[in-house]
XYZ file of C-alpha atoms in Angstrom:
783
model
C -28.982 23.934 39.463
C -28.714 20.345 38.012
C -24.929 19.838 36.485
C -25.511 16.092 34.959
C -25.288 16.436 31.513
C -27.932 15.088 29.561
C -26.804 13.298 26.294
C -29.861 13.372 24.610
C -30.031 17.013 24.616
C -26.598 17.234 23.692
C -27.309 15.563 20.160
C -29.590 18.145 19.255
C -26.947 21.169 19.786
C -25.641 19.749 16.112
C -22.096 18.992 16.949
C -22.642 15.144 17.461
C -24.148 12.970 14.729
C -22.970 15.581 11.899
C -20.604 14.820 9.386
C -18.106 17.147 10.044
C -15.299 17.120 7.947
C -12.028 16.050 9.216
C -9.736 19.388 10.568
C -6.569 17.362 10.674
C -6.645 16.234 6.425
C -5.307 19.830 5.632
C -2.272 19.245 7.701
C -1.725 15.795 6.914
C -2.383 16.432 2.824
C -0.390 19.607 2.709
C 2.930 17.961 3.990
C 2.676 19.278 7.714
C 2.301 15.838 9.388
C 4.876 14.750 12.064
C 5.206 11.068 11.188
C 8.286 8.727 12.555
C 10.540 9.128 9.627
C 9.676 13.089 9.429
C 11.969 13.406 12.799
C 15.429 14.260 12.531
C 18.284 15.398 14.910
C 21.313 17.476 14.442
C 24.506 14.634 14.497
C 22.222 12.037 14.049
C 23.747 8.744 12.920
C 21.855 5.620 11.156
C 21.056 2.275 12.565
C 21.034 -1.015 10.082
C 19.735 -4.805 11.524
C 21.098 -7.682 10.346
C 18.261 -10.539 10.183
C 18.564 -13.905 10.406
C 17.993 -15.831 7.445
C 17.463 -18.910 9.353
C 13.825 -20.553 10.480
C 15.437 -21.855 13.799
C 19.044 -21.701 14.659
C 21.766 -21.363 17.445
C 24.050 -18.213 17.162
C 27.299 -19.281 18.838
C 28.837 -15.774 17.706
C 28.426 -12.880 15.980
C 31.647 -11.893 14.021
C 32.000 -8.006 13.889
C 35.636 -7.392 13.403
C 36.113 -6.517 9.610
C 32.337 -4.599 9.880
C 33.631 -2.444 12.536
C 36.859 -1.257 10.540
C 34.743 -0.182 7.332
C 34.233 3.013 6.989
C 31.949 5.277 9.004
C 31.032 2.727 11.495
C 30.745 3.491 14.972
C 29.506 0.595 16.386
C 28.092 -3.324 15.925
C 26.055 -4.980 18.775
C 25.028 -8.113 19.385
C 22.857 -10.027 21.845
C 25.540 -10.307 24.293
C 26.096 -6.936 24.182
C 22.951 -6.390 25.279
C 22.955 -8.758 28.022
C 26.320 -7.086 29.272
C 24.818 -4.048 29.215
C 21.949 -5.409 31.394
C 19.395 -4.773 28.909
C 16.104 -6.633 29.849
C 13.220 -8.314 27.523
C 10.270 -6.348 26.301
C 7.368 -6.868 29.087
C 4.799 -6.868 26.440
C 1.849 -7.927 28.641
C -0.202 -10.213 25.958
C -2.822 -10.898 28.137
C -5.907 -8.649 28.104
C -6.465 -6.749 31.038
C -10.296 -5.961 31.439
C -12.311 -8.057 33.878
C -14.731 -9.440 31.440
C -12.260 -10.696 28.990
C -12.108 -14.511 28.868
C -9.643 -15.728 31.045
C -6.817 -18.025 29.291
C -4.624 -20.382 31.218
C -1.481 -22.005 30.837
C -1.062 -25.282 29.165
C -0.786 -26.895 32.326
C -3.659 -25.160 34.056
C -1.495 -22.354 35.537
C 0.951 -19.724 34.287
C 1.750 -18.866 31.003
C 5.077 -18.664 29.434
C 5.207 -16.275 26.981
C 8.592 -16.745 25.575
C 10.747 -13.511 26.636
C 11.501 -10.560 23.539
C 15.048 -9.318 24.380
C 16.213 -6.352 21.699
C 18.731 -8.755 20.070
C 19.027 -12.947 20.861
C 21.925 -14.052 22.559
C 21.061 -18.010 22.220
C 19.074 -18.432 19.025
C 16.831 -16.838 16.129
C 13.414 -18.234 16.199
C 11.890 -16.932 12.734
C 13.355 -15.544 9.406
C 13.949 -11.749 9.850
C 14.679 -11.931 13.570
C 17.158 -9.254 14.379
C 20.459 -10.627 15.682
C 22.915 -7.731 15.488
C 22.698 -3.697 14.743
C 25.125 -1.810 12.570
C 25.200 1.894 13.409
C 27.275 4.060 11.162
C 27.515 7.655 10.064
C 25.693 7.587 6.937
C 22.684 4.919 5.865
C 25.002 3.373 3.045
C 27.781 3.241 5.413
C 25.796 1.079 8.018
C 24.194 -1.303 4.970
C 27.764 -1.960 3.711
C 28.793 -2.696 7.053
C 26.074 -5.033 7.689
C 26.535 -7.104 5.057
C 30.480 -7.633 6.407
C 28.767 -8.634 9.632
C 29.684 -12.942 10.230
C 26.925 -14.316 12.337
C 27.394 -17.958 12.329
C 24.399 -20.088 12.564
C 23.776 -24.072 13.667
C 20.275 -25.054 12.371
C 18.012 -26.390 14.666
C 14.683 -28.144 13.607
C 11.836 -26.069 12.939
C 8.261 -25.827 12.815
C 6.339 -23.213 11.003
C 2.426 -25.020 11.049
C 0.035 -24.594 14.110
C -1.610 -28.389 13.004
C 2.116 -29.707 13.023
C 3.593 -27.839 15.888
C 0.785 -29.132 18.416
C 1.183 -32.816 17.431
C 3.490 -35.178 19.679
C 7.010 -35.146 18.696
C 7.176 -31.678 17.033
C 10.232 -30.000 17.537
C 9.969 -27.543 20.041
C 10.367 -23.719 19.710
C 11.082 -23.216 23.418
C 12.963 -25.774 25.716
C 10.139 -24.316 28.297
C 7.220 -25.401 26.073
C 7.892 -28.606 25.048
C 5.001 -29.324 23.303
C 4.279 -25.790 21.969
C 1.435 -25.022 23.649
C 1.577 -22.144 26.067
C -2.376 -21.858 26.439
C -4.932 -24.482 26.654
C -7.927 -23.261 28.137
C -12.135 -24.768 27.803
C -14.747 -22.555 27.932
C -18.234 -23.403 27.691
C -20.308 -26.652 29.252
C -18.972 -29.630 27.789
C -21.420 -32.285 29.189
C -24.258 -30.075 28.065
C -22.692 -29.724 24.612
C -22.313 -33.340 24.526
C -25.619 -34.257 25.429
C -27.292 -31.951 22.783
C -25.317 -33.180 20.002
C -26.385 -36.875 21.188
C -29.829 -35.473 20.787
C -29.620 -33.652 17.580
C -31.011 -34.521 14.217
C -28.094 -33.200 12.235
C -24.606 -32.347 12.863
C -22.576 -30.478 10.465
C -18.457 -30.107 10.743
C -15.944 -28.068 9.093
C -12.058 -27.300 9.451
C -10.647 -24.089 8.527
C -7.452 -22.221 8.431
C -7.349 -18.702 8.357
C -4.065 -17.834 7.487
C -1.716 -15.054 8.473
C -1.609 -11.611 6.802
C 0.502 -8.296 7.541
C -0.759 -5.042 8.147
C 1.269 -3.145 5.490
C 1.438 0.441 6.801
C 1.778 3.074 4.222
C 4.808 4.187 6.611
C 7.462 1.503 7.299
C 8.401 1.625 10.911
C 10.952 3.925 12.178
C 12.549 5.151 15.015
C 14.646 7.943 16.416
C 16.392 7.938 19.756
C 18.398 10.646 21.843
C 20.262 10.355 25.264
C 20.954 13.625 27.119
C 23.715 12.857 29.373
C 23.357 16.029 31.695
C 19.869 15.019 32.619
C 20.195 11.308 31.860
C 16.670 11.403 30.147
C 16.155 9.104 27.107
C 13.564 10.294 24.058
C 11.997 8.107 21.750
C 10.529 9.641 18.336
C 8.387 6.763 16.590
C 5.166 5.690 15.629
C 2.555 3.421 17.593
C -0.774 3.276 19.116
C 0.017 3.398 23.111
C 3.109 5.791 24.205
C 1.967 5.654 27.504
C 2.385 1.797 28.040
C 5.554 1.943 25.928
C 7.052 4.412 27.953
C 6.947 1.772 30.820
C 7.651 -0.807 28.737
C 10.989 0.775 27.470
C 12.040 2.085 31.036
C 11.637 -1.494 32.073
C 13.781 -2.818 29.305
C 16.812 -0.086 30.248
C 16.306 -0.508 33.636
C 15.566 3.335 34.630
C 12.614 4.763 36.094
C 9.700 5.673 33.959
C 10.383 9.656 34.297
C 13.613 9.225 32.554
C 12.228 8.202 29.487
C 10.367 10.425 27.240
C 7.897 8.938 24.044
C 6.837 11.145 21.231
C 4.106 9.105 18.823
C 2.486 12.091 16.954
C 0.913 11.140 13.404
C 1.348 7.002 12.549
C 1.283 6.186 9.086
C -0.998 3.281 9.655
C -1.422 0.789 12.127
C -4.793 -1.176 12.631
C -3.217 -3.199 15.784
C -0.148 -4.238 14.077
C 1.856 -1.447 15.704
C 0.605 -1.426 19.280
C 2.940 -3.568 20.543
C 6.507 -2.013 20.579
C 9.252 -3.330 18.536
C 12.861 -4.096 19.595
C 14.334 -1.194 17.260
C 12.876 1.371 19.465
C 14.680 -0.011 22.570
C 17.844 -0.359 20.236
C 17.984 3.157 18.914
C 17.694 4.591 22.853
C 20.335 2.394 23.718
C 22.706 2.883 21.137
C 21.996 6.829 21.452
C 23.301 6.584 25.264
C 26.205 4.408 24.098
C 27.296 6.537 21.229
C 26.410 9.946 22.508
C 24.909 10.903 19.220
C 20.888 10.247 18.278
C 20.569 7.228 16.553
C 17.777 6.960 13.798
C 16.400 3.603 11.990
C 13.973 3.061 9.404
C 12.832 -0.300 7.971
C 12.710 -0.757 4.018
C 9.323 -2.308 3.020
C 10.971 -5.924 2.643
C 12.294 -5.694 6.384
C 8.343 -4.909 7.206
C 7.251 -7.614 5.442
C 9.460 -9.890 7.228
C 9.484 -8.797 10.490
C 6.290 -6.354 11.357
C 3.889 -8.295 13.577
C 1.636 -10.298 11.579
C -2.324 -11.067 12.009
C -4.620 -13.802 11.913
C -3.287 -17.225 11.173
C -6.087 -19.404 13.298
C -6.710 -23.119 12.823
C -10.350 -24.138 13.933
C -12.411 -26.898 13.769
C -16.298 -26.328 14.356
C -19.191 -28.582 14.465
C -22.894 -27.607 14.901
C -25.730 -29.596 16.048
C -29.422 -28.983 14.599
C -32.745 -30.168 15.285
C -34.884 -31.281 12.531
C -36.488 -27.975 11.939
C -33.443 -26.204 11.712
C -32.963 -24.722 15.374
C -29.222 -24.748 16.630
C -28.798 -27.100 19.742
C -24.979 -26.653 20.253
C -21.607 -25.743 18.874
C -18.339 -27.238 19.376
C -15.179 -25.323 18.825
C -11.475 -26.519 18.826
C -9.377 -23.084 17.904
C -5.656 -23.199 17.746
C -3.960 -19.696 17.377
C -0.100 -19.197 16.155
C 1.248 -16.508 18.281
C 4.579 -17.006 16.244
C 8.322 -17.432 18.149
C 7.112 -15.559 21.011
C 3.954 -14.413 22.111
C 3.490 -10.571 22.289
C -0.512 -10.727 22.358
C -3.118 -13.224 23.245
C -6.001 -10.575 21.963
C -6.930 -12.634 18.651
C -7.289 -15.608 20.703
C -9.143 -14.526 23.757
C -11.368 -12.221 21.904
C -12.422 -14.516 19.228
C -13.008 -17.236 21.594
C -15.863 -15.153 23.348
C -17.944 -14.488 20.064
C -17.481 -18.219 18.933
C -21.209 -18.410 18.600
C -21.421 -15.100 16.502
C -24.868 -13.521 16.598
C -26.856 -16.796 17.153
C -28.979 -18.053 19.776
C -26.879 -21.208 20.123
C -28.013 -22.812 23.887
C -24.726 -24.653 24.468
C -21.191 -24.688 23.397
C -18.031 -26.206 24.153
C -14.592 -24.467 23.169
C -11.273 -25.863 23.763
C -8.844 -22.518 23.043
C -5.244 -23.281 22.283
C -2.054 -20.672 21.324
C 0.944 -22.564 20.235
C 4.644 -21.527 19.447
C 5.841 -21.798 15.849
C 9.064 -20.618 14.046
C 7.146 -17.529 12.544
C 7.329 -14.019 13.430
C 4.877 -13.195 16.231
C 1.282 -12.546 15.584
C -0.398 -9.458 16.999
C -3.833 -8.117 17.071
C -5.229 -6.855 13.733
C -8.349 -5.030 12.709
C -11.010 -6.726 14.642
C -8.583 -8.795 16.579
C -9.934 -12.505 16.541
C -13.398 -11.823 15.559
C -13.318 -12.064 11.506
C -11.588 -15.473 12.133
C -14.560 -16.824 14.417
C -17.109 -15.046 12.230
C -15.920 -16.723 8.813
C -16.203 -20.319 10.650
C -19.584 -19.780 12.087
C -20.820 -18.087 8.864
C -19.464 -20.631 6.534
C -20.787 -23.627 8.989
C -24.204 -22.333 8.432
C -23.864 -21.997 4.871
C -22.802 -25.687 4.872
C -25.544 -26.573 6.963
C -27.748 -25.158 4.395
C -26.545 -26.766 1.664
C -26.195 -30.031 3.444
C -29.546 -30.127 4.872
C -31.970 -28.197 2.268
C -32.654 -25.130 4.556
C -32.848 -21.524 2.871
C -29.600 -19.694 4.124
C -31.315 -16.614 5.075
C -34.080 -18.436 6.824
C -31.814 -20.611 8.499
C -30.288 -17.499 9.998
C -33.559 -15.548 10.692
C -34.993 -18.867 12.792
C -31.569 -18.422 15.184
C -30.619 -14.839 15.603
C -30.632 -13.061 18.711
C -33.724 -11.254 19.218
C -34.217 -7.806 20.444
C -35.855 -8.686 23.695
C -33.055 -11.357 24.697
C -30.936 -8.405 25.320
C -28.643 -8.284 27.231
C -27.976 -11.653 25.937
C -25.271 -14.216 27.735
C -23.814 -16.164 25.065
C -22.838 -19.601 25.902
C -19.189 -18.905 26.223
C -19.376 -15.902 28.633
C -19.808 -13.025 26.648
C -23.118 -10.711 27.374
C -23.813 -8.854 24.718
C -25.414 -5.497 25.274
C -27.917 -4.574 22.472
C -28.787 -4.699 18.783
C -31.141 -5.733 16.140
C -29.692 -8.511 14.487
C -32.513 -9.522 12.224
C -33.496 -6.035 11.499
C -29.887 -5.345 10.083
C -29.925 -8.419 7.826
C -32.937 -7.384 6.446
C -31.577 -4.220 5.904
C -28.603 -5.273 4.202
C -30.455 -7.436 1.970
C -32.883 -4.619 0.701
C -30.029 -2.325 0.057
C -28.432 -5.081 -1.719
C -31.255 -5.662 -3.721
C -31.298 -9.417 -3.041
C -34.596 -10.034 -4.771
C -33.237 -8.886 -8.117
C -30.332 -11.112 -7.648
C -31.949 -14.074 -10.023
C -32.151 -11.794 -12.976
C -28.973 -10.231 -12.541
C -27.383 -13.909 -12.378
C -29.600 -14.670 -15.500
C -27.885 -11.627 -17.312
C -24.445 -12.835 -16.108
C -25.059 -16.546 -17.422
C -25.963 -15.063 -20.829
C -22.451 -13.362 -20.908
C -20.714 -16.399 -20.039
C -20.333 -15.366 -16.445
C -21.002 -16.927 -12.910
C -22.871 -14.846 -10.509
C -22.612 -15.475 -6.530
C -24.250 -13.681 -3.638
C -22.926 -13.866 -0.273
C -24.477 -13.094 3.220
C -22.688 -12.861 6.494
C -24.135 -11.246 9.664
C -21.410 -10.222 12.331
C -20.917 -9.291 16.055
C -17.436 -8.176 17.655
C -16.744 -6.495 20.869
C -14.823 -3.646 21.590
C -13.332 -3.357 25.267
C -9.613 -2.565 25.448
C -7.321 -1.054 28.056
C -9.534 0.003 31.105
C -8.052 3.372 32.226
C -7.969 6.719 31.001
C -7.224 10.357 31.755
C -8.570 13.600 30.158
C -7.236 17.171 31.167
C -9.362 19.777 29.824
C -7.984 23.522 29.521
C -9.759 26.625 28.578
C -7.197 28.956 27.873
C -7.259 32.837 27.782
C -6.122 32.757 23.884
C -9.521 31.442 22.962
C -8.750 27.532 22.950
C -9.638 24.575 24.267
C -7.103 22.075 24.979
C -7.758 18.432 25.406
C -5.127 16.061 26.557
C -5.855 12.270 26.284
C -4.082 9.252 26.010
C -6.047 7.418 22.982
C -3.202 7.884 20.292
C -4.932 8.482 16.819
C -3.357 6.690 13.575
C -5.829 7.923 11.128
C -9.393 7.274 12.902
C -10.018 11.336 12.937
C -9.589 11.755 16.676
C -9.243 15.844 16.103
C -12.471 16.130 14.632
C -14.885 13.551 16.032
C -13.501 14.301 19.794
C -13.808 17.720 19.032
C -17.503 17.239 18.123
C -18.059 15.831 21.647
C -16.229 18.214 23.382
C -17.949 21.158 21.422
C -21.274 19.596 21.984
C -20.768 19.494 25.920
C -19.303 22.967 26.306
C -20.647 25.095 23.468
C -17.495 25.895 21.784
C -16.677 25.985 17.967
C -14.726 22.481 17.006
C -12.532 24.813 15.404
C -11.354 26.224 18.512
C -10.345 22.840 20.421
C -6.782 21.229 20.305
C -6.168 17.654 20.885
C -2.935 16.990 22.719
C -1.878 13.325 22.394
C 1.163 11.077 21.704
C 3.725 12.847 23.978
C 4.449 11.443 27.014
C 5.745 14.687 28.668
C 2.019 15.860 28.006
C -0.147 12.521 28.426
C 0.610 10.846 31.814
C -1.988 8.290 31.438
C -4.104 6.337 28.577
C -4.401 3.103 27.004
C -3.813 3.926 23.470
C -5.983 3.046 20.556
C -6.976 -0.312 20.073
C -9.876 -2.696 20.213
C -12.883 0.222 19.090
C -11.981 1.840 22.537
C -11.137 5.227 21.738
C -14.417 7.394 20.961
C -16.523 5.213 23.657
C -14.025 6.031 26.620
C -13.020 9.856 25.218
C -16.624 10.610 25.118
C -17.521 9.064 28.830
C -14.148 11.208 29.985
C -15.633 14.298 28.778
C -19.118 13.612 29.981
C -17.617 13.112 33.208
C -15.195 16.377 33.089
C -17.575 18.537 31.523
C -19.662 19.539 34.909
C -16.545 20.069 36.894
C -15.741 22.500 34.127
C -18.973 23.722 33.970
C -19.016 24.406 37.339
C -15.466 26.000 37.719
C -17.071 28.338 34.820
C -19.975 29.152 36.898
C -17.755 30.512 39.886
C -15.790 32.681 37.318
C -18.911 33.784 35.801
C -20.410 34.721 39.095
C -17.288 37.005 39.816
C -17.747 38.555 36.499
C -21.084 39.046 36.339
C -21.245 40.316 40.218
C -23.574 37.484 41.438
C -23.852 34.357 43.257
C -22.826 31.134 41.892
C -26.229 29.865 42.407
C -27.688 32.451 40.117
C -25.395 31.838 37.022
C -26.994 29.127 34.677
C -25.236 27.315 32.036
C -27.298 26.907 28.978
C -26.908 26.663 25.121
C -23.153 27.292 25.795
C -23.194 30.228 27.328
C -23.017 31.490 31.076
C -25.665 33.944 32.205
C -27.503 35.213 35.241
C -31.213 36.675 35.128
C -30.064 39.579 37.044
C -27.805 40.981 34.307
C -27.892 41.706 30.570
C -24.427 40.190 29.954
C -23.711 36.637 29.180
C -20.375 34.689 27.808
C -19.470 31.332 26.547
C -16.162 29.599 27.570
C -13.712 31.130 25.469
C -15.009 34.900 26.282
C -14.965 33.816 30.137
C -11.302 32.651 29.683
C -10.497 35.558 28.182
C -12.336 38.219 30.329
C -10.879 36.514 33.740
C -7.583 37.030 32.448
C -8.081 40.305 31.609
C -9.443 41.182 34.962
C -6.676 38.989 36.894
C -9.336 36.516 38.645
C -7.942 33.468 40.702
C -9.698 30.435 39.003
C -8.436 28.179 36.841
C -10.536 26.606 33.527
C -9.013 23.281 33.816
C -10.241 19.562 34.754
C -8.365 16.666 35.361
C -10.683 13.174 34.953
C -9.896 9.539 35.299
C -12.089 6.695 34.433
C -11.777 2.950 34.731
C -14.237 1.050 32.367
C -14.718 -2.564 31.845
C -17.772 -3.128 30.451
C -17.472 -4.392 26.710
C -19.791 -3.080 23.662
C -20.924 -5.596 20.904
C -21.070 -3.830 17.750
C -23.050 -5.920 15.173
C -24.333 -5.768 11.664
C -24.670 -7.627 8.210
C -22.639 -7.650 5.024
C -23.782 -8.823 1.651
C -21.536 -9.435 -1.437
C -21.969 -10.231 -5.112
C -19.578 -11.278 -7.050
C -18.956 -12.275 -10.787
C -16.331 -14.976 -11.815
C -15.066 -15.713 -15.497
C -14.842 -19.491 -15.478
C -12.311 -19.488 -18.209
C -9.630 -17.653 -16.038
C -10.868 -17.734 -12.567
C -11.183 -13.921 -12.117
C -13.281 -12.961 -9.728
C -14.933 -9.116 -9.716
C -16.777 -7.675 -6.712
C -19.614 -6.140 -8.801
C -21.907 -5.140 -5.283
C -20.733 -4.734 -1.762
C -23.383 -3.547 0.964
C -22.653 -3.199 4.654
C -24.900 -2.289 7.977
C -23.298 -1.519 10.860
C -24.665 -0.805 14.513
C -22.291 1.393 16.169
C -24.402 2.836 18.836
C -24.098 6.523 18.883
C -22.902 7.970 15.978
C -20.519 10.732 16.608
C -19.049 11.559 13.145
C -21.181 9.700 10.194
C -18.754 10.977 7.544
C -15.861 9.153 9.260
C -17.728 6.258 10.549
C -18.567 5.664 6.765
C -15.078 6.184 6.111
C -13.862 3.571 8.417
C -16.228 0.998 7.402
C -14.846 1.100 3.742
C -11.416 0.735 5.181
C -12.286 -2.145 6.934
C -14.240 -3.853 4.119
C -11.270 -2.995 2.104
C -9.048 -4.594 4.607
C -11.194 -7.871 4.952
C -11.436 -8.351 1.169
C -8.124 -7.881 0.751
C -7.277 -10.701 2.962
C -10.348 -13.008 1.305
C -8.911 -12.315 -2.125
C -5.303 -11.569 -2.386
C -3.254 -11.175 0.643
C -1.131 -14.100 2.117
C 2.012 -14.369 4.297
C 3.001 -17.497 2.543
C 5.566 -19.898 4.028
C 7.127 -22.452 1.875
C 6.157 -25.983 3.891
C 9.341 -27.874 3.030
C 11.902 -24.972 4.013
C 9.894 -22.971 6.494
C 10.836 -19.660 4.479
C 8.515 -16.843 4.163
C 7.759 -16.292 0.342
C 6.529 -12.710 0.194
C 9.292 -9.828 0.898
C 7.726 -7.433 -1.463
C 4.394 -6.113 -3.279
C 5.666 -8.726 -6.180
C 4.620 -11.014 -3.787
C 1.917 -9.741 -2.018
C -1.434 -9.021 -3.505
C -3.236 -5.957 -1.948
C -6.588 -4.176 -2.497
C -6.316 -1.502 -4.624
C -9.098 1.311 -5.643
C -9.315 -0.309 -9.128
C -10.308 -4.177 -7.932
C -12.897 -2.545 -5.068
C -16.427 -1.768 -5.922
C -18.123 1.351 -4.575
C -19.150 0.078 -1.114
C -22.765 0.965 -0.166
C -22.821 1.335 3.722
C -25.424 2.230 6.151
C -25.179 2.994 9.782
C -27.252 1.833 12.230
C -27.385 3.353 15.904
C -28.808 0.935 18.830
C -27.280 3.031 21.822
C -25.270 0.584 24.406
C -26.208 0.718 27.954
C -22.656 0.655 29.262
C -21.723 4.290 28.732
C -23.429 7.762 28.714
C -23.820 8.481 24.998
C -24.693 4.746 24.157
C -21.329 4.080 21.956
C -20.452 0.971 20.451
C -17.361 1.337 18.145
C -17.308 1.877 14.421
C -13.765 0.969 13.219
C -13.738 -2.769 12.798
C -17.080 -3.574 11.923
C -16.418 -3.502 8.032
C -13.646 -5.851 8.506
C -15.664 -8.795 10.712
C -17.700 -10.093 8.182
C -15.735 -9.297 4.922
C -13.655 -12.789 4.922
C -17.000 -14.541 5.270
C -19.078 -12.889 2.687
C -16.695 -13.011 -0.009
C -15.771 -16.560 0.069
C -19.639 -17.162 0.645
C -20.269 -15.313 -2.399
C -17.243 -17.271 -4.309
C -18.749 -20.531 -3.476
C -22.213 -19.518 -4.419
C -21.038 -18.767 -7.841
C -19.007 -21.548 -8.147
C -21.715 -23.894 -6.662
C -23.558 -24.838 -10.234
C -20.259 -26.278 -10.986
C -19.875 -28.858 -8.017
C -17.201 -26.769 -6.252
C -18.175 -26.789 -2.450
C -15.025 -25.046 -0.913
C -12.038 -23.082 -1.266
C -9.561 -21.759 0.603
C -8.473 -18.092 1.305
C -7.080 -16.000 -0.696
C -9.771 -16.571 -3.477
C -6.989 -15.931 -6.192
C -7.673 -16.508 -9.901
C -5.600 -19.686 -9.823
C -7.205 -20.843 -6.819
C -10.586 -20.263 -8.411
C -9.529 -21.694 -11.753
C -7.944 -24.463 -10.084
C -11.299 -25.527 -8.203
C -13.373 -25.015 -11.554
C -10.726 -27.322 -12.734
C -10.997 -30.096 -10.253
C -14.888 -30.044 -9.926
C -14.996 -30.668 -13.674
């Protein structure tokens, strides 16, 4: 009998593609979650970090004498203490690891200098908020009081916080090893062919943008609890992140111990979206302090600490140019991208992944791209939802809008003329990415229909009668999902009537407990409610790449499809013993094992129970590994309608429509929710969010919600979302990804709508975030 899983037949079973309610919500909403700060141990003590108030400074000494004498203080530690104990830097591995990621090279064409990240610096600080000392005391108030008494000597150094300035000759150096501040300088595409196309073009349109930095603002500020068992010499970390397996290896390297001596426990994560996928220094510090002091050590960041020292997102400077024929056909594109990695480099994902999609959804035959990463005296940036893709989507979509205005084209028809056609798939773009599948023009038409594009003129006229300005924006997008290539699952059917699924893709709100169970349910014919997902504990999870880059469902479903035939084969062997027949005569169909010679059948759960009762040999358990390098390319279109009050500059989003091609959709209820969340996240950056830095002093200007605008339920519309399923040929179920699409076009579509509203007043450009003051100022300047 053929044991290959027919995924089309599987979809018909009903578990896949159904809007199953998230089964984890009951636990999470009733206070039974296991978030970072929920973990507490007997005799634990409290750690507090002393952060630098200086942008760039040497630290000749950290004076701790007075602090150590204060009540309850058990220890004050500095970077020199870390050095004395032989602690290593965190090995972040910033370069994307799959074979199809664009290859970034150092500024001299060779190796890249990343800027090591020690747990505490011994020589100098490179951004405000960088931890320079750790105080540990019996209670949190005692630790806070002692932290105020730590005397750190600072000698200010020249600073640079702007990526534009950092690349200029003579700019202050963040690292002596990178005197020009450039750590990556790579060319992509065909420069000579692009130059020829520009020389032959009828029109050239150019624009400069700075997509500023934001922070992830997780619901739960980061927290960590470190424990050391002296008898076994084993460390245990309770915290929250997206990749416990990788970080287990990283902290073992920091501590200089065998990975077997480190256990990492990350269960429920109160917000991530990329910013928590890299290790934080406090995670290593509490492990180290637990060993030195012989007691568990706990640290919980304040919200202000999180604003200053969570990894930030975005911060790309880009200069783009588009060459067109007289009829509007795109001939070539040039781009110069500068990614601000901050004081040290923890991830090059934003630069690399954005570079691969610089030409967007369009058939642009030639392109030339220079990609640079630069150090500045700011908090390091990390992958942040749809890492790098919203930035380049913003650039290409704004450029097309500008070309339409300058050259007199209809903006929709100009896009239609140049969108990649389905028959061109798989499509190699001009810088080396190979798009797998998609119906880009159909997505745009569907989004416009759902947004009632044709009725906009009447709505605009009605708004004008009320003294308001109505604007309409449109943005197409394509993004890539790839991520770490390796993943493992261990599936066991237990005599207790449960299916245990162990996997390394750590959830942080995506509904894995439900959607992963739906796939397993469809493959094995067991109820979703009987499936238990095991993640986040490296004593149980031995391999896995974590949750990032939209990789989770694609990797998990592929593994489950690979594991199912082996598990069914083992089930047949057991069923043959129970049914007193041969394995060849046992069939598995509709979730049941049966043979034509017996009037009996059983499902997986019954089989495991009966086998245990009879004491039969044979485990219903499989371990499956897979390495997946092929990227997939979710795509779609967003339409946004805004109403502007010209007297105050206030902007209301009145309509917002998104169409997402996610490939096979396992659970549309969850995917629609992720699209809503992604759109809200992108709208937040477009309209309110900004990690502002004072240009004169280099000091960050946002340390609380008083200084940082956030999207809220009362300033967002009801999103109209639609899922399109054009299957990817790269994996068994045809899955692309559904978590990042809503965010990718959001920056572009919101700003496009605002500028469309302001166009009658002569406003041609505006920078993000489009706050009421900026809109009001733009209106006044145009007058």
